């Protein structure tokens, strides 16, 4: 069996060896791998908790846990998935690993700051775990930490909120690093319209991270201050306003949706042209739509609050903006589909996951328009319809884009190939499980089943049982996918430098990449998706 040297055996900076070479590394690739294993750990933990939640709802009444444990479990599931997986997943792993390479440089602009970001990420995760074993136990507020419940509950909210604050600091520093790297470190021969679309998506995301994250950071500190000092900022009896918390929270958290999804769109924008052997349709349109989503997506936060007593004018404005933000998103979808039209498509696991992403994210986006209109939103607000929409967008979107990125860049990161047959089976099983898991929730929501409910009425029993079966299939599919990737370390089939026939800079260097990325000065193409030379060689 052909073998290849492992990335773990590549030279470490400054002559460091062993675990110290990793814990003190400034190499963006090693930090990307450290994020990879940390993120996969948190994802696996949250996945198990999510399966337990769905098994609890499989039947009426108590199944495997009490109501109190259920409330804490869905809070833990949400906090881990949002703050430790979905938001940092693609930027922290693949952004750290490939952004400098795609820019033709040897590292990010602030390598020491990059290491600090990783330590803050680990510290935030550890604090979240420690809060489980301190007085009061894990909070039962949900991942939104809504007041007044988050202020009045006896559970240990401050430590978990502070953990989210630390994770926000990590996110801001990463965003600042990416912005500076794009401006100051890209190859001198690379103009703005020569930057690959994945890097463009990270650039747009980074601006949202830098500008929006301080809002949630301040808000979380206010919750801690309310708990410890009893100031009364959110207490109407003392001149405060609980609705103020919702505005502050969603002023960050809706832009954060695009922090989650924009990098995933960048991944798909790399995969589609590579396996179509065709230049991406509408390169500039995708670039400008990324920036447009980052801007417009920051202006629609109050569509989460139609039931809070807003004026008709405010509802009209936020509903209109919500529909407008769908335009740049649709530009991307039509560009991807147009790229596939009459292309020489080569099916592969990364492309399969990307195609699944397009479908699931489109469903999530279209159901988002239902929630963006005040009339239907008031009917389905806080029901399982919202749960299904959110997961179609975030899991069907960002999650499947993450899976696509894993399969696309795994050979480049580790220099080894995985088993395609198992990858196809895992993708199919995951998709079937996803549909059976979340589509019944749309129906349950339209029937009126509230979310975050421990028990339900008899008319909701059939839908919940079907969703539980789908959840088991979904869990099995993801488990098979991860096992298949890990088994590649045992079989160790060597990956060539360019196994997919890509034309961005990461495919011009060895697999895995050398310490300083480029053995010679990279040649920058006039257009990053020019497959002329690739097709000529093939």
Tab-separated table of N, CA and C in Angstrom, residues 193-281:
chain	number	residue	atom	x	y	z
A	193	UNK	N	-9.541	41.290	-7.419
A	193	UNK	CA	-10.365	40.399	-8.232
A	193	UNK	C	-9.622	39.128	-8.636
A	194	UNK	N	-8.492	38.872	-7.986
A	194	UNK	CA	-7.773	37.603	-8.170
A	194	UNK	C	-7.817	36.744	-6.910
A	195	UNK	N	-8.540	37.210	-5.901
A	195	UNK	CA	-8.647	36.474	-4.641
A	195	UNK	C	-9.687	35.359	-4.779
A	196	UNK	N	-9.386	34.131	-4.367
A	196	UNK	CA	-10.374	33.042	-4.435
A	196	UNK	C	-11.617	33.360	-3.599
A	197	UNK	N	-12.731	32.759	-3.986
A	197	UNK	CA	-14.019	33.090	-3.353
A	197	UNK	C	-14.094	32.624	-1.905
A	198	UNK	N	-13.387	31.558	-1.551
A	198	UNK	CA	-13.395	31.136	-0.158
A	198	UNK	C	-12.771	32.212	0.723
A	199	UNK	N	-11.660	32.773	0.274
A	199	UNK	CA	-11.028	33.849	1.032
A	199	UNK	C	-11.909	35.084	1.068
A	200	UNK	N	-12.598	35.380	-0.029
A	200	UNK	CA	-13.548	36.504	-0.026
A	200	UNK	C	-14.632	36.297	1.032
A	201	UNK	N	-15.138	35.074	1.139
A	201	UNK	CA	-16.200	34.812	2.117
A	201	UNK	C	-15.681	34.995	3.536
A	202	UNK	N	-14.429	34.583	3.777
A	202	UNK	CA	-13.839	34.769	5.103
A	202	UNK	C	-13.610	36.247	5.391
A	203	UNK	N	-13.256	37.005	4.368
A	203	UNK	CA	-13.049	38.441	4.526
A	203	UNK	C	-14.353	39.134	4.915
A	204	UNK	N	-15.440	38.808	4.221
A	204	UNK	CA	-16.744	39.391	4.561
A	204	UNK	C	-17.174	38.970	5.962
A	205	UNK	N	-16.954	37.703	6.281
A	205	UNK	CA	-17.300	37.195	7.608
A	205	UNK	C	-16.518	37.908	8.691
A	206	UNK	N	-15.243	38.144	8.436
A	206	UNK	CA	-14.378	38.762	9.441
A	206	UNK	C	-14.866	40.154	9.824
A	207	UNK	N	-15.380	40.904	8.853
A	207	UNK	CA	-15.905	42.232	9.180
A	207	UNK	C	-17.108	42.138	10.116
A	208	UNK	N	-17.959	41.141	9.886
A	208	UNK	CA	-19.107	40.959	10.793
A	208	UNK	C	-18.613	40.556	12.177
A	209	UNK	N	-17.610	39.674	12.230
A	209	UNK	CA	-17.063	39.259	13.525
A	209	UNK	C	-16.517	40.459	14.301
A	210	UNK	N	-15.801	41.326	13.626
A	210	UNK	CA	-15.164	42.453	14.302
A	210	UNK	C	-16.185	43.506	14.733
A	211	UNK	N	-17.200	43.750	13.898
A	211	UNK	CA	-18.131	44.842	14.170
A	211	UNK	C	-19.326	44.427	15.022
A	212	UNK	N	-19.762	43.176	14.912
A	212	UNK	CA	-20.981	42.759	15.617
A	212	UNK	C	-20.704	42.066	16.939
A	213	UNK	N	-19.587	41.352	17.048
A	213	UNK	CA	-19.314	40.589	18.266
A	213	UNK	C	-19.222	41.456	19.519
A	214	UNK	N	-18.665	42.691	19.454
A	214	UNK	CA	-18.654	43.525	20.669
A	214	UNK	C	-20.038	43.767	21.265
A	215	UNK	N	-21.075	43.753	20.422
A	215	UNK	CA	-22.437	43.975	20.927
A	215	UNK	C	-22.841	42.844	21.865
A	216	UNK	N	-22.623	41.587	21.436
A	216	UNK	CA	-23.000	40.472	22.297
A	216	UNK	C	-22.081	40.393	23.501
A	217	UNK	N	-20.825	40.788	23.346
A	217	UNK	CA	-19.899	40.762	24.475
A	217	UNK	C	-20.380	41.687	25.589
A	218	UNK	N	-20.768	42.895	25.215
A	218	UNK	CA	-21.285	43.843	26.205
A	218	UNK	C	-22.578	43.325	26.817
A	219	UNK	N	-23.441	42.740	25.982
A	219	UNK	CA	-24.722	42.228	26.472
A	219	UNK	C	-24.517	41.114	27.490
A	220	UNK	N	-23.589	40.210	27.209
A	220	UNK	CA	-23.319	39.122	28.135
A	220	UNK	C	-22.748	39.644	29.452
A	221	UNK	N	-21.901	40.656	29.372
A	221	UNK	CA	-21.373	41.261	30.600
A	221	UNK	C	-22.491	41.917	31.404
A	222	UNK	N	-23.494	42.490	30.724
A	222	UNK	CA	-24.633	43.093	31.424
A	222	UNK	C	-25.444	42.034	32.167
A	223	UNK	N	-25.586	40.849	31.565
A	223	UNK	CA	-26.296	39.755	32.254
A	223	UNK	C	-25.551	39.360	33.530
A	224	UNK	N	-24.223	39.264	33.424
A	224	UNK	CA	-23.429	38.938	34.620
A	224	UNK	C	-23.575	40.027	35.669
A	225	UNK	N	-23.550	41.298	35.236
A	225	UNK	CA	-23.705	42.413	36.168
A	225	UNK	C	-25.070	42.381	36.846
A	226	UNK	N	-26.108	42.024	36.077
A	226	UNK	CA	-27.452	41.918	36.650
A	226	UNK	C	-27.502	40.815	37.705
A	227	UNK	N	-26.858	39.706	37.409
A	227	UNK	CA	-26.865	38.586	38.356
A	227	UNK	C	-26.105	38.934	39.633
A	228	UNK	N	-24.958	39.591	39.489
A	228	UNK	CA	-24.085	39.810	40.646
A	228	UNK	C	-24.374	41.101	41.396
A	229	UNK	N	-24.787	42.157	40.645
A	229	UNK	CA	-24.942	43.479	41.257
A	229	UNK	C	-26.380	43.947	41.345
A	230	UNK	N	-27.293	43.234	40.665
A	230	UNK	CA	-28.724	43.570	40.730
A	230	UNK	C	-28.975	45.031	40.351
A	231	UNK	N	-28.493	45.429	39.189
A	231	UNK	CA	-28.583	46.823	38.755
A	231	UNK	C	-30.001	47.187	38.328
A	232	UNK	N	-30.698	46.286	37.645
A	232	UNK	CA	-32.066	46.569	37.215
A	232	UNK	C	-32.190	47.051	35.792
A	233	UNK	N	-31.181	46.835	34.944
A	233	UNK	CA	-31.234	47.301	33.557
A	233	UNK	C	-32.377	46.652	32.768
A	234	UNK	N	-32.717	45.429	33.119
A	234	UNK	CA	-33.751	44.707	32.382
A	234	UNK	C	-35.008	44.482	33.232
A	235	UNK	N	-35.137	45.197	34.344
A	235	UNK	CA	-36.263	45.033	35.272
A	235	UNK	C	-37.222	46.205	35.114
A	236	UNK	N	-38.436	45.999	34.549
A	236	UNK	CA	-39.378	47.112	34.365
A	236	UNK	C	-39.745	47.805	35.676
A	237	UNK	N	-39.781	47.074	36.766
A	237	UNK	CA	-40.139	47.680	38.053
A	237	UNK	C	-39.112	48.708	38.508
A	238	UNK	N	-37.922	48.651	37.934
A	238	UNK	CA	-36.858	49.575	38.334
A	238	UNK	C	-36.404	50.456	37.171
A	239	UNK	N	-37.287	50.596	36.183
A	239	UNK	CA	-36.978	51.458	35.043
A	239	UNK	C	-36.256	50.775	33.911
A	240	UNK	N	-36.027	49.460	34.020
A	240	UNK	CA	-35.347	48.727	32.964
A	240	UNK	C	-36.325	48.179	31.940
A	241	UNK	N	-35.816	47.441	30.968
A	241	UNK	CA	-36.654	46.924	29.885
A	241	UNK	C	-36.099	45.583	29.405
A	242	UNK	N	-36.839	44.491	29.590
A	242	UNK	CA	-36.343	43.186	29.115
A	242	UNK	C	-36.233	43.112	27.595
A	243	UNK	N	-37.036	43.932	26.882
A	243	UNK	CA	-36.960	43.934	25.420
A	243	UNK	C	-35.609	44.480	24.960
A	244	UNK	N	-34.985	45.352	25.770
A	244	UNK	CA	-33.667	45.868	25.439
A	244	UNK	C	-32.680	44.723	25.259
A	245	UNK	N	-32.782	43.711	26.118
A	245	UNK	CA	-31.869	42.562	25.986
A	245	UNK	C	-32.057	41.886	24.635
A	246	UNK	N	-33.319	41.705	24.214
A	246	UNK	CA	-33.563	41.038	22.937
A	246	UNK	C	-32.961	41.822	21.778
A	247	UNK	N	-33.112	43.156	21.814
A	247	UNK	CA	-32.522	43.971	20.748
A	247	UNK	C	-31.005	43.812	20.726
A	248	UNK	N	-30.383	43.909	21.878
A	248	UNK	CA	-28.928	43.788	21.943
A	248	UNK	C	-28.473	42.404	21.515
A	249	UNK	N	-29.197	41.373	21.953
A	249	UNK	CA	-28.808	40.010	21.623
A	249	UNK	C	-28.906	39.766	20.126
A	250	UNK	N	-30.030	40.165	19.499
A	250	UNK	CA	-30.221	39.857	18.088
A	250	UNK	C	-29.462	40.806	17.178
A	251	UNK	N	-29.044	41.969	17.690
A	251	UNK	CA	-28.171	42.838	16.892
A	251	UNK	C	-26.852	42.141	16.582
A	252	UNK	N	-26.445	41.220	17.453
A	252	UNK	CA	-25.291	40.373	17.127
A	252	UNK	C	-25.729	39.066	16.489
A	253	UNK	N	-26.726	38.431	17.057
A	253	UNK	CA	-26.993	37.035	16.731
A	253	UNK	C	-27.558	36.850	15.338
A	254	UNK	N	-28.231	37.858	14.778
A	254	UNK	CA	-28.614	37.650	13.376
A	254	UNK	C	-27.438	37.861	12.439
A	255	UNK	N	-26.618	38.903	12.614
A	255	UNK	CA	-25.370	38.915	11.823
A	255	UNK	C	-24.539	37.655	12.025
A	256	UNK	N	-24.601	37.073	13.230
A	256	UNK	CA	-23.847	35.841	13.484
A	256	UNK	C	-24.324	34.696	12.603
A	257	UNK	N	-25.593	34.737	12.182
A	257	UNK	CA	-26.083	33.732	11.235
A	257	UNK	C	-25.230	33.758	9.971
A	258	UNK	N	-24.834	34.950	9.551
A	258	UNK	CA	-24.022	35.070	8.342
A	258	UNK	C	-22.558	34.796	8.628
A	259	UNK	N	-22.124	34.968	9.890
A	259	UNK	CA	-20.807	34.477	10.282
A	259	UNK	C	-20.766	32.963	10.117
A	260	UNK	N	-21.917	32.331	10.374
A	260	UNK	CA	-21.992	30.881	10.256
A	260	UNK	C	-22.086	30.426	8.801
A	261	UNK	N	-22.845	31.131	7.974
A	261	UNK	CA	-23.176	30.613	6.649
A	261	UNK	C	-22.264	31.127	5.549
A	262	UNK	N	-21.727	32.342	5.663
A	262	UNK	CA	-20.893	32.886	4.590
A	262	UNK	C	-19.657	32.022	4.299
A	263	UNK	N	-18.919	31.556	5.332
A	263	UNK	CA	-17.794	30.666	5.013
A	263	UNK	C	-18.229	29.389	4.308
A	264	UNK	N	-19.403	28.864	4.679
A	264	UNK	CA	-19.921	27.687	4.002
A	264	UNK	C	-20.204	27.959	2.537
A	265	UNK	N	-20.739	29.147	2.249
A	265	UNK	CA	-20.965	29.536	0.856
A	265	UNK	C	-19.634	29.632	0.108
A	266	UNK	N	-18.595	30.105	0.810
A	266	UNK	CA	-17.282	30.162	0.188
A	266	UNK	C	-16.744	28.788	-0.156
A	267	UNK	N	-16.976	27.818	0.728
A	267	UNK	CA	-16.556	26.438	0.460
A	267	UNK	C	-17.226	25.917	-0.808
A	268	UNK	N	-18.537	26.107	-0.895
A	268	UNK	CA	-19.282	25.626	-2.063
A	268	UNK	C	-18.818	26.332	-3.328
A	269	UNK	N	-18.471	27.614	-3.212
A	269	UNK	CA	-17.986	28.366	-4.374
A	269	UNK	C	-16.626	27.871	-4.845
A	270	UNK	N	-15.889	27.159	-4.012
A	270	UNK	CA	-14.638	26.524	-4.432
A	270	UNK	C	-14.900	25.154	-5.057
A	271	UNK	N	-15.830	24.413	-4.475
A	271	UNK	CA	-16.058	23.030	-4.904
A	271	UNK	C	-16.767	22.962	-6.258
A	272	UNK	N	-17.786	23.788	-6.449
A	272	UNK	CA	-18.594	23.716	-7.669
A	272	UNK	C	-17.742	23.894	-8.930
A	273	UNK	N	-16.927	24.955	-9.048
A	273	UNK	CA	-16.131	25.075	-10.283
A	273	UNK	C	-15.065	23.987	-10.421
A	274	UNK	N	-14.511	23.534	-9.295
A	274	UNK	CA	-13.452	22.518	-9.369
A	274	UNK	C	-13.961	21.235	-10.000
A	275	UNK	N	-15.154	20.790	-9.625
A	275	UNK	CA	-15.678	19.525	-10.149
A	275	UNK	C	-16.578	19.730	-11.368
A	276	UNK	N	-16.721	20.992	-11.791
A	276	UNK	CA	-17.406	21.282	-13.056
A	276	UNK	C	-16.402	21.504	-14.177
A	277	UNK	N	-15.096	21.639	-13.791
A	277	UNK	CA	-14.043	21.956	-14.749
A	277	UNK	C	-14.433	23.195	-15.559
A	278	UNK	N	-14.911	24.185	-14.840
A	278	UNK	CA	-15.487	25.348	-15.512
A	278	UNK	C	-15.378	26.551	-14.593
A	279	UNK	N	-15.059	27.696	-15.142
A	279	UNK	CA	-14.967	28.913	-14.335
A	279	UNK	C	-16.291	29.204	-13.653
A	280	UNK	N	-16.222	29.666	-12.405
A	280	UNK	CA	-17.433	29.983	-11.663
A	280	UNK	C	-18.244	31.030	-12.404
A	281	UNK	N	-19.523	30.837	-12.506
A	281	UNK	CA	-20.398	31.804	-13.178
A	281	UNK	C	-20.622	32.995	-12.253
